[in-house]
Short mmCIF file of C-alpha atoms in Angstrom, two decimals:
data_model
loop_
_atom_site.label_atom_id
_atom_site.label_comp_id
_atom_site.label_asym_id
_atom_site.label_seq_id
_atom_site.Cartn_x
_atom_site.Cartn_y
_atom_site.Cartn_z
CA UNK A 1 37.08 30.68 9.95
CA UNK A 2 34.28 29.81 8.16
CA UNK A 3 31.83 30.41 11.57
CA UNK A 4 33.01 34.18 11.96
CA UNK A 5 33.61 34.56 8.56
CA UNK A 6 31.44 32.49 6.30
CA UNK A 7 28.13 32.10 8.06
CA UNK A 8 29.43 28.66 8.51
CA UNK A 9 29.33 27.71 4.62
CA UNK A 10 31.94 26.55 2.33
CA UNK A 11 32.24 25.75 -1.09
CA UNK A 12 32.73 21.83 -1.95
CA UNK A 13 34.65 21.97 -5.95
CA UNK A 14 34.77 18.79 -7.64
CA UNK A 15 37.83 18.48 -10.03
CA UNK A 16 37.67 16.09 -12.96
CA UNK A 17 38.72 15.44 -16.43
CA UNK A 18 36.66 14.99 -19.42
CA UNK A 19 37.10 11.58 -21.10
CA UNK A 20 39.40 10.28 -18.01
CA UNK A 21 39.73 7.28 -15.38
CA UNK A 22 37.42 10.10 -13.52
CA UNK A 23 34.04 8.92 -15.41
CA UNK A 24 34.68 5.60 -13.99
CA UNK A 25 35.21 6.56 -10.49
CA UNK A 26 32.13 8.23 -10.55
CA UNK A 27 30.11 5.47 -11.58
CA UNK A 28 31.57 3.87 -9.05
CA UNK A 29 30.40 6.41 -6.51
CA UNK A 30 26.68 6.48 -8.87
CA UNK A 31 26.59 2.53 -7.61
CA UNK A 32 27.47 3.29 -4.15
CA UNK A 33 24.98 6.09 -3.42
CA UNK A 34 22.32 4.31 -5.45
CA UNK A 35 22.13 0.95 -3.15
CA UNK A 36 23.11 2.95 -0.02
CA UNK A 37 19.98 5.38 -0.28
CA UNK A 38 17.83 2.63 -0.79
CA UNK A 39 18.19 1.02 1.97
CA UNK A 40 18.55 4.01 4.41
CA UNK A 41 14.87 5.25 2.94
CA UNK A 42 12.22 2.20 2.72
CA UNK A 43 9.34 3.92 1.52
CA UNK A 44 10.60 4.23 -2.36
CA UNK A 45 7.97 2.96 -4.81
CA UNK A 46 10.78 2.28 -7.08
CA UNK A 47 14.46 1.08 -7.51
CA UNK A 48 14.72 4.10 -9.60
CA UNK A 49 15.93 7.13 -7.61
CA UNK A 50 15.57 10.76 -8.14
CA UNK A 51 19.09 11.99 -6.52
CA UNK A 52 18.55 15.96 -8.11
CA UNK A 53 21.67 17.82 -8.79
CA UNK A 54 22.92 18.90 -5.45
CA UNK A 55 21.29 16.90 -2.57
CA UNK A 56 21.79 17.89 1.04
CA UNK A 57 20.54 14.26 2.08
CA UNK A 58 21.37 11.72 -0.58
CA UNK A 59 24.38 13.99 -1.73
CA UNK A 60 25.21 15.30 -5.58
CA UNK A 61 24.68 13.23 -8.56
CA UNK A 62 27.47 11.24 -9.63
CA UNK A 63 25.38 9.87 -12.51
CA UNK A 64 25.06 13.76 -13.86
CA UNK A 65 29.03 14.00 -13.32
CA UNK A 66 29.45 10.97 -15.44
CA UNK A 67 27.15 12.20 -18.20
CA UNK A 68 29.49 15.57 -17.89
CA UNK A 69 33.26 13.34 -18.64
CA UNK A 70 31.82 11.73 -21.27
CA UNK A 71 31.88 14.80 -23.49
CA UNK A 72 28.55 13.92 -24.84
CA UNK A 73 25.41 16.66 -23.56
CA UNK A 74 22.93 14.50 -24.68
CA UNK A 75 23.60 11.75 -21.90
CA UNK A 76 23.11 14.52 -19.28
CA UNK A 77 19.57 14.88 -20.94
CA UNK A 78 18.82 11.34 -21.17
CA UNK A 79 20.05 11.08 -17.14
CA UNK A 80 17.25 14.00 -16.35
CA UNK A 81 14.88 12.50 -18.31
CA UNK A 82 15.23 9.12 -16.57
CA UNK A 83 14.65 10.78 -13.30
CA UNK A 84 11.64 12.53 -14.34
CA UNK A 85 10.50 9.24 -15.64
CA UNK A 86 11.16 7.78 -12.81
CA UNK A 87 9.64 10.33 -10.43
CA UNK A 88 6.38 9.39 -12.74
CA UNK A 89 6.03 6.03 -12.38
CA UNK A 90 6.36 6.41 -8.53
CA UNK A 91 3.40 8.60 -8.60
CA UNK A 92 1.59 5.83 -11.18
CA UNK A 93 2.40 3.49 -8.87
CA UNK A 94 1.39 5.15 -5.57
CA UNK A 95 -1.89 6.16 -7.64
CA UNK A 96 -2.83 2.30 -8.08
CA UNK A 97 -1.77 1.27 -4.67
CA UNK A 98 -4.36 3.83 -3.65
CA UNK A 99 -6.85 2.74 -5.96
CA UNK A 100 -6.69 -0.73 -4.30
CA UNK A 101 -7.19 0.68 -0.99
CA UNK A 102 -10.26 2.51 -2.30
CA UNK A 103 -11.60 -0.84 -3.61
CA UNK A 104 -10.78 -2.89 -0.21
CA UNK A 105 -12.68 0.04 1.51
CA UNK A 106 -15.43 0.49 -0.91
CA UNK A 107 -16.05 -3.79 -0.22
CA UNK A 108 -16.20 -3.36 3.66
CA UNK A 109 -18.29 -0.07 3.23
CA UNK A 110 -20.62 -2.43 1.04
CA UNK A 111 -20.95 -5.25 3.64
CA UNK A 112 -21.16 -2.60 6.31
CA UNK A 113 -23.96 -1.15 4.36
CA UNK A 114 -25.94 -4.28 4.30
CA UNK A 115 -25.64 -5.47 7.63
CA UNK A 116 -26.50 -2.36 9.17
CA UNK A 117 -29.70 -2.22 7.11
CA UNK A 118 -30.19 -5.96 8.38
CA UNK A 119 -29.92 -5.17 11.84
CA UNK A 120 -31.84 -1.89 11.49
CA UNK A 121 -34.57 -3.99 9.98
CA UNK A 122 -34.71 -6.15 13.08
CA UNK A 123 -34.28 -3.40 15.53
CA UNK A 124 -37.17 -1.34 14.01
CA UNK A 125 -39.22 -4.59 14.05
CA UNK A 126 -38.23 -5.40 17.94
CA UNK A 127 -39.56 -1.45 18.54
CA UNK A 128 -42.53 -1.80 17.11
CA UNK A 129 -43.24 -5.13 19.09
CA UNK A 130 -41.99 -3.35 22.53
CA UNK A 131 -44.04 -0.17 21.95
CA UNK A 132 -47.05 -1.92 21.20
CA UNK A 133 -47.52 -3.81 24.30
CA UNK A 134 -45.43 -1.56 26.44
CA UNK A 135 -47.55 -1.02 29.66
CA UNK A 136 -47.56 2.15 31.93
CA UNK A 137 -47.89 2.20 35.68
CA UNK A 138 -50.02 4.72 37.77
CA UNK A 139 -46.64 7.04 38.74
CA UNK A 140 -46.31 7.04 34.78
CA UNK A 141 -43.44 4.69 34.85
CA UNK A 142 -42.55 1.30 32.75
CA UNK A 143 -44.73 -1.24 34.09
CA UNK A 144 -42.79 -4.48 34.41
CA UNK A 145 -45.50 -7.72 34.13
CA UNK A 146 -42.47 -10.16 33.61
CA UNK A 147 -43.10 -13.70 34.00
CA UNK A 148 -40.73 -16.37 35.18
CA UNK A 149 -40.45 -20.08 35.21
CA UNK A 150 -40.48 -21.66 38.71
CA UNK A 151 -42.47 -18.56 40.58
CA UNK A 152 -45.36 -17.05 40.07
CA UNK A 153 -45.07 -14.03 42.59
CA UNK A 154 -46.09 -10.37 40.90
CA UNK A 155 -43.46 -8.79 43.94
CA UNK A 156 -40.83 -7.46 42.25
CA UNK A 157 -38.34 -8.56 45.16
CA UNK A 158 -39.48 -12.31 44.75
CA UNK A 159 -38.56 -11.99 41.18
CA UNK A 160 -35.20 -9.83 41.72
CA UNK A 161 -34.13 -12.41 43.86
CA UNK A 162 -35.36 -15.60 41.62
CA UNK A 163 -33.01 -14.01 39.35
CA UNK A 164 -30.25 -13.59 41.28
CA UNK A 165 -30.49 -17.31 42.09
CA UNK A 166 -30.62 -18.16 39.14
CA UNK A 167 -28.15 -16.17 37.78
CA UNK A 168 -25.47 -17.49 40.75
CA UNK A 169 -26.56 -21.36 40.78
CA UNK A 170 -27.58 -22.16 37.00
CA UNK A 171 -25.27 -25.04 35.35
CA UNK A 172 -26.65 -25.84 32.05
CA UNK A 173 -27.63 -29.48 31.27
CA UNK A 174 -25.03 -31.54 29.22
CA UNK A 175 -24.54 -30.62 25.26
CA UNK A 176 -26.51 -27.20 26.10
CA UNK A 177 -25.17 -23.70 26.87
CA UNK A 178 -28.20 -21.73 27.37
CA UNK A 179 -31.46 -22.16 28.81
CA UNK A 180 -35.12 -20.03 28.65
CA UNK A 181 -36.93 -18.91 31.45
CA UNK A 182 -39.03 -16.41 31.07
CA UNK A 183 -40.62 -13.90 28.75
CA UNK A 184 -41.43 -9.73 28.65
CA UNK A 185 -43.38 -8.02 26.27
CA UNK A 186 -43.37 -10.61 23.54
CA UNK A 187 -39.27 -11.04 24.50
CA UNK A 188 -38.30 -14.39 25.28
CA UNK A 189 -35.12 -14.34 28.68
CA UNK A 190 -32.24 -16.46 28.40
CA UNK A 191 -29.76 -17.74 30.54
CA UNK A 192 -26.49 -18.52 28.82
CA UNK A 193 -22.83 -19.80 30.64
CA UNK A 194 -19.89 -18.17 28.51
CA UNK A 195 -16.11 -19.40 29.13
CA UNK A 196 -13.22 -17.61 29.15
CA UNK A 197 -9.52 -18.85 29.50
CA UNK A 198 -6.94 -17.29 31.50
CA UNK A 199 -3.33 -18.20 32.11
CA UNK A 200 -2.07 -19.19 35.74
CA UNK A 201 1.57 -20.90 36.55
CA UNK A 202 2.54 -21.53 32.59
CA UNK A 203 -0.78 -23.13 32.27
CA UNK A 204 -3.85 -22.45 30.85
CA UNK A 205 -7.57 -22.24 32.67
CA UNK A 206 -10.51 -21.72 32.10
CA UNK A 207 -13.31 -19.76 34.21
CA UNK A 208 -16.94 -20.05 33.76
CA UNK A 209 -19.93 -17.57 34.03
CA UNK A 210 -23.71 -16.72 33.52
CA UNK A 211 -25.06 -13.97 31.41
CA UNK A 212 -29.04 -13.04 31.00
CA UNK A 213 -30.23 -11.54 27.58
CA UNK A 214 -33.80 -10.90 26.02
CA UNK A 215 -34.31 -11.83 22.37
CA UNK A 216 -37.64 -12.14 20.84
CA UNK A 217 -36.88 -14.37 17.97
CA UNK A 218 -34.77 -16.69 16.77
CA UNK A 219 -31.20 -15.26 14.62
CA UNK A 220 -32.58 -12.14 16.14
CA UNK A 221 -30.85 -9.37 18.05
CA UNK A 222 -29.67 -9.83 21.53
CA UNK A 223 -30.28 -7.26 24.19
CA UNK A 224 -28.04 -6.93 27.59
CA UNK A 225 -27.90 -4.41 29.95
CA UNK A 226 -24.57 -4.37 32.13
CA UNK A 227 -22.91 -6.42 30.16
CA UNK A 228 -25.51 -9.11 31.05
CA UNK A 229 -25.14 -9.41 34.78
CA UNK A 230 -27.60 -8.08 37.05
CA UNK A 231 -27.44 -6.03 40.55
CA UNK A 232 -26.98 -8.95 42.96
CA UNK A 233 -27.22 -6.63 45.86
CA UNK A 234 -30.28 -4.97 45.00
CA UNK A 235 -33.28 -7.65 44.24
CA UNK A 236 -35.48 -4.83 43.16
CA UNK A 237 -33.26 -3.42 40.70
CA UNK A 238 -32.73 -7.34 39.34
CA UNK A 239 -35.80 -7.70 38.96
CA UNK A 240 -35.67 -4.91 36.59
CA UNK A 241 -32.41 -6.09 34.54
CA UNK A 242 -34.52 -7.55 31.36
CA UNK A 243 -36.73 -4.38 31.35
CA UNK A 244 -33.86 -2.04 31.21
CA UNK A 245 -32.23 -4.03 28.82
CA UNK A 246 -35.66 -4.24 26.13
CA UNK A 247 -35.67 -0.43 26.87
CA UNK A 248 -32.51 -0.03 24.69
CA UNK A 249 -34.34 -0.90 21.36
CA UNK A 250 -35.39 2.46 20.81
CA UNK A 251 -31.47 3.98 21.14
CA UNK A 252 -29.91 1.32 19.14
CA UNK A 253 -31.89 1.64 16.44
CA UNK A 254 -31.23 5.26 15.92
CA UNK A 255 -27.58 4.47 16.56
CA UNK A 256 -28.03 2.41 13.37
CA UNK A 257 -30.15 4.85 11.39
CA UNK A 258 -27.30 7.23 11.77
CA UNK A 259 -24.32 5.20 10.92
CA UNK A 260 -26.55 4.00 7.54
CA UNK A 261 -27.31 7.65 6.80
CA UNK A 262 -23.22 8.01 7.04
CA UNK A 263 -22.40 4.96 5.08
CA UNK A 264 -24.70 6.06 2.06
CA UNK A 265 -23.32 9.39 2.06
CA UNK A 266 -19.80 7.79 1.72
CA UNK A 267 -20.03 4.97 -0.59
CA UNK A 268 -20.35 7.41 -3.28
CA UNK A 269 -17.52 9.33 -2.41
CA UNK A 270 -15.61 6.31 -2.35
CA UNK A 271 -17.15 4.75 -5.54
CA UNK A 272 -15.88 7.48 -7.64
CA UNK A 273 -12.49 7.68 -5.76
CA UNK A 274 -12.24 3.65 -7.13
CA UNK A 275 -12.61 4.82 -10.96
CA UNK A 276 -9.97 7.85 -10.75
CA UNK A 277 -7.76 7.51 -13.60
CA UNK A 278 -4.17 8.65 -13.59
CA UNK A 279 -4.13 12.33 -14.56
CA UNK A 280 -0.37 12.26 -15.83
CA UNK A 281 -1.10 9.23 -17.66
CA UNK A 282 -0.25 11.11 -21.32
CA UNK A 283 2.74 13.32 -19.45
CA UNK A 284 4.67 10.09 -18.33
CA UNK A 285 3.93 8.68 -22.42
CA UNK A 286 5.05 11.32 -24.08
CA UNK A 287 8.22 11.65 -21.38
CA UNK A 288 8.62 7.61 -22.49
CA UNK A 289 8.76 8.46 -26.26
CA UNK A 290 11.04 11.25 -26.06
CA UNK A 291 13.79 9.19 -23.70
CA UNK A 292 13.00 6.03 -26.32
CA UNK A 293 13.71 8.82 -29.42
CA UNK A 294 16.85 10.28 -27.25
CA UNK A 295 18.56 6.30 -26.40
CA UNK A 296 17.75 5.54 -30.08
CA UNK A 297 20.05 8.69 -31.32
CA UNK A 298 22.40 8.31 -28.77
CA UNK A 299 22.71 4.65 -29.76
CA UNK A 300 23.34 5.38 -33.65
CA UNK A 301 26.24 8.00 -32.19
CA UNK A 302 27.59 5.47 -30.54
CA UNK A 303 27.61 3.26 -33.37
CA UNK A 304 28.92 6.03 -35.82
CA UNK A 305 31.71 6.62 -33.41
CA UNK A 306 32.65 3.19 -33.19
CA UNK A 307 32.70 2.71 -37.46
CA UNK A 308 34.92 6.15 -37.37
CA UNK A 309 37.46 4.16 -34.94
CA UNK A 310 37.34 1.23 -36.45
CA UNK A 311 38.04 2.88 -39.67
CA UNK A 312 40.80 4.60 -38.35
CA UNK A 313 42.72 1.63 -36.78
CA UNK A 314 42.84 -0.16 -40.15
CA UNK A 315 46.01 -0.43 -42.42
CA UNK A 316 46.27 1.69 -45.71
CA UNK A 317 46.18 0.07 -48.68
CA UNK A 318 49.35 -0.39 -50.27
CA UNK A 319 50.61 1.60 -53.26
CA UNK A 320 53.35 0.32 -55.13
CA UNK A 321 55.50 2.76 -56.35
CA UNK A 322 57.11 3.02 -59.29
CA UNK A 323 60.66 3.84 -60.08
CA UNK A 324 61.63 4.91 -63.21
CA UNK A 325 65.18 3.68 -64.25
CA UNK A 326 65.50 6.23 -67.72
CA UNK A 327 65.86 5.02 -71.19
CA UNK A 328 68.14 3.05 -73.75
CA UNK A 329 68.35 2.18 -77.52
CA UNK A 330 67.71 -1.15 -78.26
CA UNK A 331 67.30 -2.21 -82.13
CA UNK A 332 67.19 1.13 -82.91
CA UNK A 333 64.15 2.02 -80.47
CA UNK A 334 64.29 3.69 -77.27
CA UNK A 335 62.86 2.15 -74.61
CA UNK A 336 61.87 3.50 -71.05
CA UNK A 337 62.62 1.28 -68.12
CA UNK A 338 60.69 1.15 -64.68
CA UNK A 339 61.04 -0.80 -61.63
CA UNK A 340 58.12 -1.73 -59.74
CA UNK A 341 58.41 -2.30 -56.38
CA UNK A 342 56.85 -5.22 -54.72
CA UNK A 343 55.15 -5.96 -51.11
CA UNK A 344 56.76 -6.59 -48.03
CA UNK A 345 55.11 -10.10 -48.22
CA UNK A 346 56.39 -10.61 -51.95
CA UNK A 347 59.77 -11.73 -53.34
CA UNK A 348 61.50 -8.90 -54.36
CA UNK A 349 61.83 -8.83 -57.92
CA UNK A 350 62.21 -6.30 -60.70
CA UNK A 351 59.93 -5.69 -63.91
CA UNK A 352 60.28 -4.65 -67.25
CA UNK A 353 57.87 -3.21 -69.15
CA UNK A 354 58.01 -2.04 -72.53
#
C-alpha cells in the first residue's frame, strides 16, 4: 500500500505520557543508541554525540523525548545546547589535532630544507670540479683519460675489461668492505661488496655483490650509474661506467635546486598554518556560559520543587479546639466554662478556666 500509494513513505508516531514510566524508557533507549553509535562510527572526536532530532542513520533523539515527559522546556534547551557544545569541541579538537600535524610537517620540511641545501652545496662543488677539468675529444665528445690501478693501457677495451674483472673477481681484504682503484677528473673509483639476505627453506641467506661508485671526497656524494654495475658484455661501454656516472652531477644538482626552490615556497605556508588559532574559540565560550547559566537555573528549579514537596508532605500543626460548655452561678458570679481538648499523644483531660 504504501509503494502504490505512498511513494513508499510512512509516518512513524511515537505515543507517550508526560511525567510517566515513559521518560524512563526513553533514557533507557538514550543509553542504548548512545554506546551503540559509538562503536558502529570510530572516527568521533568525542564521547559526546550529536544525534539531531530525526536521524535517518543514528535514529530520533530519545534524549529530546525525555526532555519533552519531563514537563520542563528548559531541559529540551539545555539537551540542544549540549549538542551544539559538543559539535564545538569536536571541531576544537580536530583543529589541534591538525595543528600537530602542521608542526610534525613543518619539522621534516625544516630538516628537508637543510639537507637539501647540504647536498646542493656538495653537488654544485663536485660540478664545478668536473667542468673544470672536463676534457673534449676531436668528434666533440667526453674525453675519458681514466686511470686505473694494475694497468696502464690508454685502450678503452683494456680498461672496460680490467673493470669487468674486477668487478666479477674482487673479495675485499678482512675488516674492509671497499677498496680504491682508480681516479677521473679529480673523482676518486671505488669498489665496494654490499650484502643482502634472502630467505630459502625456512632459513635465512645471505648473497654477496660488487658495486663501483665515484666520489671525490670524503662524507661526500656518491655517484652510480646503473645502479652501480657495469655492461659486462660490452668492455667498451665499461670502460665508460665511471664517466657516465660523474656526468650526472650536472642533473642532480638541478634536481636539488628545484626541490629547495619548492621547500622554501612551502615552509611558509606551513609556518603560518602552525599558528592558526581557533576561529570559534569565543562562539564555543559564550555557548559554555549560557549552558553553565541554563544548569544553574534549572538546578535552583529543581531545588524549589523539591522544598514545595517537601513542604507539602509534612503534618499540620495541631490546633486545639476549644469547646465551650455554657455558664453557671457560682457565689453569686457567673462563670463561663470551656473544655480544651488535648493531643492524640496527651492524656485526655478537661480544663477549667475562669
Amino acid at each position: 500500500i504504501a509503494k502504490e500509494h505512498y511513494g513508499n513513505q510512512v509516518q512513524n508516531f511515537v505515543y507517550a505520557v508526560e511525567q510517566s514510566l515513559d521518560n524512563y524508557k526513553f533514557n533507557l533507549l538514550k543509553n542504548k543508541q548512545t554506546f551503540i553509535s559509538q562503536m558502529k562510527n570510530s572516527e568521533l572526536n568525542v564521547r559526546t554525540l550529536d544525534e539531531g532530532a530525526v536521524d535517518e542513520k543514528s535514529g530520533m533523539n530519545f534524549s529530546e523525548y525525555i526532555a519533552i515527559l519531563s514537563g520542563d522546556t528548559s531541559l529540551l534547551e539545555k539537551s540542544k545546547l549540549e549538542k551544539k557544545v559538543a559539535v564545538m569541541e569536536s571541531l576544537k579538537h580536530s583543529h589541534f589535532r591538525e595543528l600537530t600535524r602542521h608542526k610534525y610537517q613543518l619539522e621534516k620540511l625544516q630538516n628537508d630544507h637543510a639537507s637539501t641545501e647540504k647536498t646542493l652545496g656538495k653537488l654544485s662543488a663536485d660540478a664545478a670540479v668536473y667542468n673544470d677539468r672536463l676534457q673534449m675529444t676531436k668528434e666533440g665528445t667526453k674525453a675519458n683519460p681514466i686511470q686505473l690501478n694494475g694497468t696502464a693501457s690508454r685502450d678503452s677495451e683494456a680498461i672496460g675489461k680490467h673493470i669487468i674483472k674486477l668487478f666479477q673477481n674482487w673479495k675485499p681484504k678482512a675488516g674492509e668492505h671497499e677498496e680504491k682503484f682508480g681516479n677521473l677528473y679529480g673523482f676518486q673509483l671505488y669498489i665496494r661488496r654490499q650484502q643482502e639476505a634472502y630467505e630459502e627453506n625456512g632459513r635465512f641467506e645471505y648473497r654477496y655483490s660488487n658495486s663501483l661508485y665515484a666520489q671525490r671526497e670524503n662524507e661526500g656524494i656518491k655517484y652510480t650509474y646503473n645502479n652501480g654495475l657495469p655492461n659486462t658484455d660490452n668492455p667498451k661501454l665499461a670502460a665508460r661506467h665511471f664517466l657516465n656516472a660523474i656526468d650526472r652531477v650536472e642533473h642532480l644538482k638541478e634536481r636539488y635546486k628545484r626541490n629547495l626552490s619548492d621547500l622554501k615556497t612551502e615552509l611558509p605556508k606551513i609556518e603560518k598554518l602552525t599558528t592558526k588559532p581557533f576561529t570559534k574559540e569565543h562562539e564555543l565560550r559564550e555557548l559554555k556560559t549560557e549552558l553553565a547559566n541554563l544548569e544553574r537555573q534549572i538546578a535552583i528549579k529543581i531545588q524549589e520543587n523539591q522544598l514545595k514537596q517537601h513542604q507539602s508532605n509534612e503534618p499540620d500543626e495541631e490546633q486545639t479546639p476549644v469547646i465551650k460548655l455554657g455558664e453557671h452561678q457560682t457565689n453569686g458570679h457567673a462563670v463561663k466554662e470551656t473544655v480544651v481538648a488535648a493531643s492524640a499523644s496527651e492524656r485526655p483531660r478537661s480544663r477549667m478556666r475562669l
